[in-house]
Coordinates of C-alpha atoms and ligand atoms in Angstrom, one line a residue:
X1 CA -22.9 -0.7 -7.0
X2 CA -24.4 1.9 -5.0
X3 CA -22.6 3.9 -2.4
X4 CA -24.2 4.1 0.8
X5 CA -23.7 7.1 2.7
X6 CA -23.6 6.5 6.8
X7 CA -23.3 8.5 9.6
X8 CA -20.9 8.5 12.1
X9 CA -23.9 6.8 14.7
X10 CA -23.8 3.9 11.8
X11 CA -20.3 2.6 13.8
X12 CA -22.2 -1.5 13.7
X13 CA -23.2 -1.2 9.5
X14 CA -19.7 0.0 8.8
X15 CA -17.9 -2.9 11.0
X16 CA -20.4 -5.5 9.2
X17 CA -19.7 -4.3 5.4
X18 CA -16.3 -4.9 6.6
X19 CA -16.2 -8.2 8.0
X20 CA -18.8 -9.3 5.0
X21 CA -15.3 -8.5 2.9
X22 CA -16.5 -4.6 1.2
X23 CA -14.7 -1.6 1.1
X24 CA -15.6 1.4 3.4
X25 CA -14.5 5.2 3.1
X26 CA -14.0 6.1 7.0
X27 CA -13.1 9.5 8.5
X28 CA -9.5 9.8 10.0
X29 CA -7.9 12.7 11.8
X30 CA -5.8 13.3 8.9
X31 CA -7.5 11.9 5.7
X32 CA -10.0 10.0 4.5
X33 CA -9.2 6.1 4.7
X34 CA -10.4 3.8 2.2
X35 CA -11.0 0.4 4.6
X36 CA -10.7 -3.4 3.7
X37 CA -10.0 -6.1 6.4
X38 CA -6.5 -6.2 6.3
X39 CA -6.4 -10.4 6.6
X40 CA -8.9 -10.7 4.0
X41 CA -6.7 -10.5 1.1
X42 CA -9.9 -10.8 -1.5
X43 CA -11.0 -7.1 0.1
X44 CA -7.9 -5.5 0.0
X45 CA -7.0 -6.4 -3.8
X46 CA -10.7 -4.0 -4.3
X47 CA -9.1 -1.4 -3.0
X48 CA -6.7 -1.2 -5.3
X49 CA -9.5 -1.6 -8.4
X50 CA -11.7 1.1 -7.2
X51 CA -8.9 3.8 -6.6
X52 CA -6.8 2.1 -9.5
X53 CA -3.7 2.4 -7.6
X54 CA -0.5 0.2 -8.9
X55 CA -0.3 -3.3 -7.5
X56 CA 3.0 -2.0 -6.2
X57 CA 2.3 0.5 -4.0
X58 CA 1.5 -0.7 -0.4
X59 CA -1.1 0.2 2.3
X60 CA -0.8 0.7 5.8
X61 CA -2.5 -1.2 8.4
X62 CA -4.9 1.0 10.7
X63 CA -5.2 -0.9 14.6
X64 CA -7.3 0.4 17.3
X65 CA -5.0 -0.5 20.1
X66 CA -0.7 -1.5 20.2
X67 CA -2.4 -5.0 21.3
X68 CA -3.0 -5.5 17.5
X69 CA 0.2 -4.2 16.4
X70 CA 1.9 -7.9 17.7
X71 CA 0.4 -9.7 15.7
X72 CA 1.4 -7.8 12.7
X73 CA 5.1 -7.1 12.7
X74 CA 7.9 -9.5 13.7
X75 CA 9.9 -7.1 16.1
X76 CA 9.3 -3.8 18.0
X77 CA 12.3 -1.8 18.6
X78 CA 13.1 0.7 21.1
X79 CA 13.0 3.4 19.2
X80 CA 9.1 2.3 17.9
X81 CA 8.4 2.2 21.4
X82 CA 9.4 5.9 22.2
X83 CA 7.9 7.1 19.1
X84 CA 4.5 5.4 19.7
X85 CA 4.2 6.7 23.5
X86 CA 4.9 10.0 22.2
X87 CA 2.6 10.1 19.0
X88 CA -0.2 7.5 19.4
X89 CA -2.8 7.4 19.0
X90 CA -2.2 10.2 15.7
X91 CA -0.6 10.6 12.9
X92 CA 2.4 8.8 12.2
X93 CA 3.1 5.5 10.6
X94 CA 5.6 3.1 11.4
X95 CA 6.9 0.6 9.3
X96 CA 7.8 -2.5 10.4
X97 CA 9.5 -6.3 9.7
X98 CA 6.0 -8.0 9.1
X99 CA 4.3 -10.8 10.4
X100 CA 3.5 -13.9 8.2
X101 CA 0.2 -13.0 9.0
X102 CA -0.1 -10.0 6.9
X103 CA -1.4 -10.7 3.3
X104 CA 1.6 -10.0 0.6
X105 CA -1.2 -7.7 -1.6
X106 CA -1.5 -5.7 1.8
X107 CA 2.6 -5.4 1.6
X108 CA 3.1 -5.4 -1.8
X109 CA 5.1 -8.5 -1.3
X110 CA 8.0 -6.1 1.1
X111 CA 9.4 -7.7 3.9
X112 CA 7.8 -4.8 5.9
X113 CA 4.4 -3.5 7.0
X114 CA 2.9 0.2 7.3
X115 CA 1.1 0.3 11.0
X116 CA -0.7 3.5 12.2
X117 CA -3.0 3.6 15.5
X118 CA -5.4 6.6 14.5
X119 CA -6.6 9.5 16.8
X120 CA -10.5 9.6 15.1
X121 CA -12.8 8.4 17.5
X122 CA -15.3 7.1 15.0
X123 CA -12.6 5.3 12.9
X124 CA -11.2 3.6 16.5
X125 CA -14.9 2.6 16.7
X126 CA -15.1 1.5 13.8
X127 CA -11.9 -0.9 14.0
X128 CA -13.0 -2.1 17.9
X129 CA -16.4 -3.0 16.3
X130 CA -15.1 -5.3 13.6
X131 CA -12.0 -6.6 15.9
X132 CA -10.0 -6.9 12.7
X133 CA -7.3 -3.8 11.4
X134 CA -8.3 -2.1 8.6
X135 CA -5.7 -2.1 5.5
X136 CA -6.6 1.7 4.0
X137 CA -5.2 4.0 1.7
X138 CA -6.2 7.5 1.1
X139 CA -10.1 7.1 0.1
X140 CA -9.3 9.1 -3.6
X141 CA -8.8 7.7 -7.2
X142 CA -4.9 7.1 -7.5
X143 CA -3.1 10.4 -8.2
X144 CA -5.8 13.2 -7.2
X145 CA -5.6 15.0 -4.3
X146 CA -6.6 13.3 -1.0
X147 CA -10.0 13.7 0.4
X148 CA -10.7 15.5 3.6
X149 CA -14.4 15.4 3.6
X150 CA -17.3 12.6 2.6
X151 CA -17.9 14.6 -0.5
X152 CA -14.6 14.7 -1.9
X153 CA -14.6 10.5 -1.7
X154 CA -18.1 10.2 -3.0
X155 CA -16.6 12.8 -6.1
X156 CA -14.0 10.0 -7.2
X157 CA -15.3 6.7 -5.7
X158 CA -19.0 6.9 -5.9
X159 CA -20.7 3.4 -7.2
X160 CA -16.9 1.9 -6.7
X161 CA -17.0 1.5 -2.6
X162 CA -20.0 0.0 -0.3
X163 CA -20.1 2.9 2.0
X164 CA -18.7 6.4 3.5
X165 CA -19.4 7.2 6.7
X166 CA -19.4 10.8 7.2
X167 CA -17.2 11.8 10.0
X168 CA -17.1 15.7 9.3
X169 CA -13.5 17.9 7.5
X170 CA -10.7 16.1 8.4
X171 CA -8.3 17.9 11.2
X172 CA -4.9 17.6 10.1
X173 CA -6.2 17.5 6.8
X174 CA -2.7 15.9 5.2
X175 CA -1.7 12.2 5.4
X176 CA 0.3 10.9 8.3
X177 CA 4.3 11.1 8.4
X178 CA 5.6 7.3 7.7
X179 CA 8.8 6.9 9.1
X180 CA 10.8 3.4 8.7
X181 CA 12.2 1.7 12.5
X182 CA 12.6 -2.0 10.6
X183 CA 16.5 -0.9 10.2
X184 CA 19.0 0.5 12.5
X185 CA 18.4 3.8 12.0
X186 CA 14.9 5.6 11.5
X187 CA 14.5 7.1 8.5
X188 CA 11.4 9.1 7.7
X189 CA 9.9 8.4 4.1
X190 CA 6.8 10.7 4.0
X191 CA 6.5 13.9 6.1
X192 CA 3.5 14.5 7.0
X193 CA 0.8 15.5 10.2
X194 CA 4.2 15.1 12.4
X195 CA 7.2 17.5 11.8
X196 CA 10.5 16.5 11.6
X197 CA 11.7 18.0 14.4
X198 CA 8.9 16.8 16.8
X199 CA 10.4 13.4 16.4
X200 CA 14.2 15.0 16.6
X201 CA 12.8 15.6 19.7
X202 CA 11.8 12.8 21.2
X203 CA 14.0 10.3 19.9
X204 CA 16.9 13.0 20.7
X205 CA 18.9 12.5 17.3
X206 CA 18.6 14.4 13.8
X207 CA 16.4 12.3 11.3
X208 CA 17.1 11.6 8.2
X209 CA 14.3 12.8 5.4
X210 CA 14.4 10.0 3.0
X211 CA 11.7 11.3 1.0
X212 CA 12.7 12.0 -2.3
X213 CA 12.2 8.4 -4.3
X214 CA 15.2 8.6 -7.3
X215 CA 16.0 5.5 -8.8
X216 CA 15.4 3.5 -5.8
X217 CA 13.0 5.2 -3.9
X218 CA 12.5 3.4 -0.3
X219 CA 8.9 3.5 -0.3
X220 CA 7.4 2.9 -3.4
X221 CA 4.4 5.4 -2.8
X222 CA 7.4 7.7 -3.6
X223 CA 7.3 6.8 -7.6
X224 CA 4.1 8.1 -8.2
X225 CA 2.5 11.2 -9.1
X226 CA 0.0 12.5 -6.3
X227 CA -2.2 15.0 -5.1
X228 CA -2.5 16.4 -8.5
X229 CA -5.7 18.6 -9.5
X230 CA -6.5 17.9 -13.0
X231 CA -5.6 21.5 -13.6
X232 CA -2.0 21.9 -14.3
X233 CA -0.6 23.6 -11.3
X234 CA 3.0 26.0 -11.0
X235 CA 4.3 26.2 -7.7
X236 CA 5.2 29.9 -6.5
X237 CA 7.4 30.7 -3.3
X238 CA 5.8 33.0 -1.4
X239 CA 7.6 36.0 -1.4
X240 CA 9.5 35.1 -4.6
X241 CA 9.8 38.4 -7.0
X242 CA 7.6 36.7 -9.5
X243 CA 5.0 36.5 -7.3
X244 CA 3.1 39.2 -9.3
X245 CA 3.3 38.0 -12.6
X246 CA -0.3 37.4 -13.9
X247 CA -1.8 38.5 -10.9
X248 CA -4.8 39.8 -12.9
X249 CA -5.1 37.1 -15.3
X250 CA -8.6 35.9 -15.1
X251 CA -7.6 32.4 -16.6
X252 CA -5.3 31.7 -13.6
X253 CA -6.7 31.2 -10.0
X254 CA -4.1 31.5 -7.8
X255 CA -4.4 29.5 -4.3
X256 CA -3.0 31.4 -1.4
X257 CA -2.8 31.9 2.3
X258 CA -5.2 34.5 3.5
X259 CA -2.4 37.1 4.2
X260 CA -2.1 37.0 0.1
X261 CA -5.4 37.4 -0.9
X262 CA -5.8 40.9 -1.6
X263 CA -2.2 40.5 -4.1
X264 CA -4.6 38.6 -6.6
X265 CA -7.9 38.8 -8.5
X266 CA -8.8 34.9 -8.7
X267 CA -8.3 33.3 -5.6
X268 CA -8.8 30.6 -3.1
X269 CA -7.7 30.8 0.7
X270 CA -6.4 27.7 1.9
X271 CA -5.7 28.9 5.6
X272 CA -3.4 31.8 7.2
X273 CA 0.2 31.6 7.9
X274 CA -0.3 33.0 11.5
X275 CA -1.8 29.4 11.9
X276 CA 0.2 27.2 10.2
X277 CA -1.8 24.0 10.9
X278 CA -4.7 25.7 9.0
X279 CA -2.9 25.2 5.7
X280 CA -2.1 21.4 6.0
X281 CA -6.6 21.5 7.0
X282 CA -7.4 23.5 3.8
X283 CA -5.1 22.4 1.1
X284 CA -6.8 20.0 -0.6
X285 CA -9.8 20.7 -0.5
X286 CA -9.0 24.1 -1.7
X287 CA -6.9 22.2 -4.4
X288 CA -9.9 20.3 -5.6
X289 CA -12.0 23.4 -5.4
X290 CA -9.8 25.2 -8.1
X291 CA -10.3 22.2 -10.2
X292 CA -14.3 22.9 -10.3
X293 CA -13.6 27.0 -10.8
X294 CA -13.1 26.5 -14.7
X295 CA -9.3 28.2 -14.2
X296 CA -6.9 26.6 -17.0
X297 CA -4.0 26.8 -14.4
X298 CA -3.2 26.9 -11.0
X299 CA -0.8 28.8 -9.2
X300 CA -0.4 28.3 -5.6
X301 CA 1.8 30.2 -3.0
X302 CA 3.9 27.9 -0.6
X303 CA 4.6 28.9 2.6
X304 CA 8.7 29.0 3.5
X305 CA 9.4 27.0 7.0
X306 CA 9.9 23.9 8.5
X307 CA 6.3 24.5 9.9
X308 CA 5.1 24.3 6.9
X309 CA 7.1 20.9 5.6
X310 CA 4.2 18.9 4.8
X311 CA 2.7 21.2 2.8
X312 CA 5.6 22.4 0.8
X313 CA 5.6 18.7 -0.2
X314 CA 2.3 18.1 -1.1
X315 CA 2.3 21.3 -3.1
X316 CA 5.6 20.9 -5.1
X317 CA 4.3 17.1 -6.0
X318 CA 1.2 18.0 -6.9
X319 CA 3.0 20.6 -9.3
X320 CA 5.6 17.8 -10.5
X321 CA 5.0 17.1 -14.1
X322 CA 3.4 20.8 -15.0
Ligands
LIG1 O1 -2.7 9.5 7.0 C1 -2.5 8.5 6.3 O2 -1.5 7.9 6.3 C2 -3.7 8.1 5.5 C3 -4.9 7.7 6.4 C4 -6.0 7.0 5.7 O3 -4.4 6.8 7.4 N1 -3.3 7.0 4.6 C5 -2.5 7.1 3.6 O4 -2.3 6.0 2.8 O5 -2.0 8.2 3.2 P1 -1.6 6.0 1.4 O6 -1.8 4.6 0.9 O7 -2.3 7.0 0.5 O8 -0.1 6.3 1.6 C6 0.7 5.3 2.2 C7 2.1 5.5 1.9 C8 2.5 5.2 0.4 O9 3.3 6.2 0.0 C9 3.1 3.8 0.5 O10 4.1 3.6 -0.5 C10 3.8 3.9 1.9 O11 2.9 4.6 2.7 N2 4.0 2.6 2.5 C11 3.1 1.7 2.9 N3 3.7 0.5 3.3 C12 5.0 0.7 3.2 C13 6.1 -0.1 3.5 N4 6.0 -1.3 3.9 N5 7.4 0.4 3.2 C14 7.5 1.7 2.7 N6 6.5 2.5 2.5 C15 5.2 2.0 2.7
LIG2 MG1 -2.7 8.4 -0.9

């Protein structure tokens, strides 16, 4: 198959490939998406071929209004209400009691379904065009790190996917924060472009963080390995003694915030700490550059802070197995 690139004008081709039942990489404010109609249940099952991601991990439902959201889930609670006045459109997903309506290979056969009305313009457009909601995974091959710009997709899914429409870097640049509202109490099972204590805030109670899988993890995305390079990577806390161990070693490229850089001979800047949205943006695009700088091993400084959450989980996942 060859992989069209589009532009972000091409809002009309990208709704067609769609609705004609192909997959479509499509910009979002925190990652890119890899699209399928989410009620076409042939489309969706080649998502999960061309990224060859588990049959049991499943996707969440993109909508371009709460109209669509109805349709999808069986009950919207109070709490969902608050949370979606406060943080939609953007990036948090809900999960919710779904709808017969929703295919079981968009689900994974749960009882439950992954909604998220996203902030990027051309991805709304996208959505309004077709008039259908968009099941869509990060647009990477399983276990890599997500893509923030058209390039990265085309790197791991080029010949497997229709089209990418180029929509420029990615904002937040990490995935959204899914947080479950189908029981009593919320629980949040992937932090992500939303802190913790943004939605402390709003829903005036502490949170639980229910993110860290075990034996029964609550959302199976949380068995897998992710965001790996294919460089083995080691995790170093910034400010940790050890910090200048190998700091000359021309083997190791170390990724670091820009305060750091000077501390090490091989390095990539992924952002500055003074701006801590700037390292959720660069992360894994840096990560994925260091896989293309011939280093045999990564080491990459993680910031200490709540601020800095979603990236402290991206990094020490990506690091798991090393
Ligand atoms: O920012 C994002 O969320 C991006 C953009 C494209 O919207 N999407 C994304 O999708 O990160 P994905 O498939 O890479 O991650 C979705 C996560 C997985 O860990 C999956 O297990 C979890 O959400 N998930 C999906 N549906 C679920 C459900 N019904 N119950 C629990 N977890 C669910
Ligand atoms: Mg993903």
């Amino acid at each position: 198959m060859k992989t069209i690139l589009l532009s972000s004008n091409d809002i009309k081709t990208a709704a067609e490939l769609l609705l004609n039942g192909e997959i479509v990489a499509v910009p979002t404010e925190t990652v890119y998406g890899l699209a399928a109609n989410a009620l076409n249940a042939t489309a969706v099952a080649k998502i999960f071929t061309a990224k060859g991601r588990p049959q049991d991990n499943p996707l969440i439902v993109h909508i371009a209004g709460r109209h669509q959201l109805y349709n999808l889930v069986e009950n919207v609670s109070d709490t969902a209400v608050k949370l979606m006045d406060a943080f939609w459109p953007g990036a948090i997903t809900m999960v919710f009691p779904a709808s017969p309506i929703v295919p079981s290979v968009v689900t994974a056969g749960l009882a439950t379904v992954a909604v998220r009305l996203p902030s990027h313009p051309v991805m709304l457009d996208i959505i309004k065009a077709a008039g259908v909601p968009f099941a869509a995974p990060s647009a990477n091959c399983s276990g890599l790190p997500s893509p923030t710009r058209a390039e990265h997709v085309l790197d791991d899914l080029d010949g497997k996917i229709a089209a990418v429409v180029d929509g420029g870097a990615c904002d937040i640049g990490v995935e959204s924060t899914v947080l479950d509202v189908s029981g009593e109490t919320p629980r949040i099972l992937r932090i992500g472009g939303v802190g913790q204590s943004d939605i402390e805030r709003v829903l005036n109670m502490k949170i639980a963080l229910d993110t860290n899988g075990g034996d029964k993890p609550s959302s199976p995305g949380q068995k897998y390995r992710h965001y790996a390079p294919k460089t083995p990577l080691t995790v170093l806390e910034d400010g940790d003694p050890g910090i200048h161990i190998d700091r000359d070693n021309e083997t190791v490229v170390y990724l670091c915030p820009a305060e750091r850089a000077n501390m090490f001979k091989k390095h990539i800047v992924y952002g500055s700490l003074s701006e801590p949205e700037s390292l959720a943006r660069g992360l894994y695009s840096a990560l994925r550059e260091a896989d293309k700088s011939g280093a045999e091993r990564i080491i990459a400084v993680c910031p200490k802070g709540e601020c800095f959450a979603a990236v402290r989980d991206r990094l020490y996942r990506a690091g798991m197995d090393n």
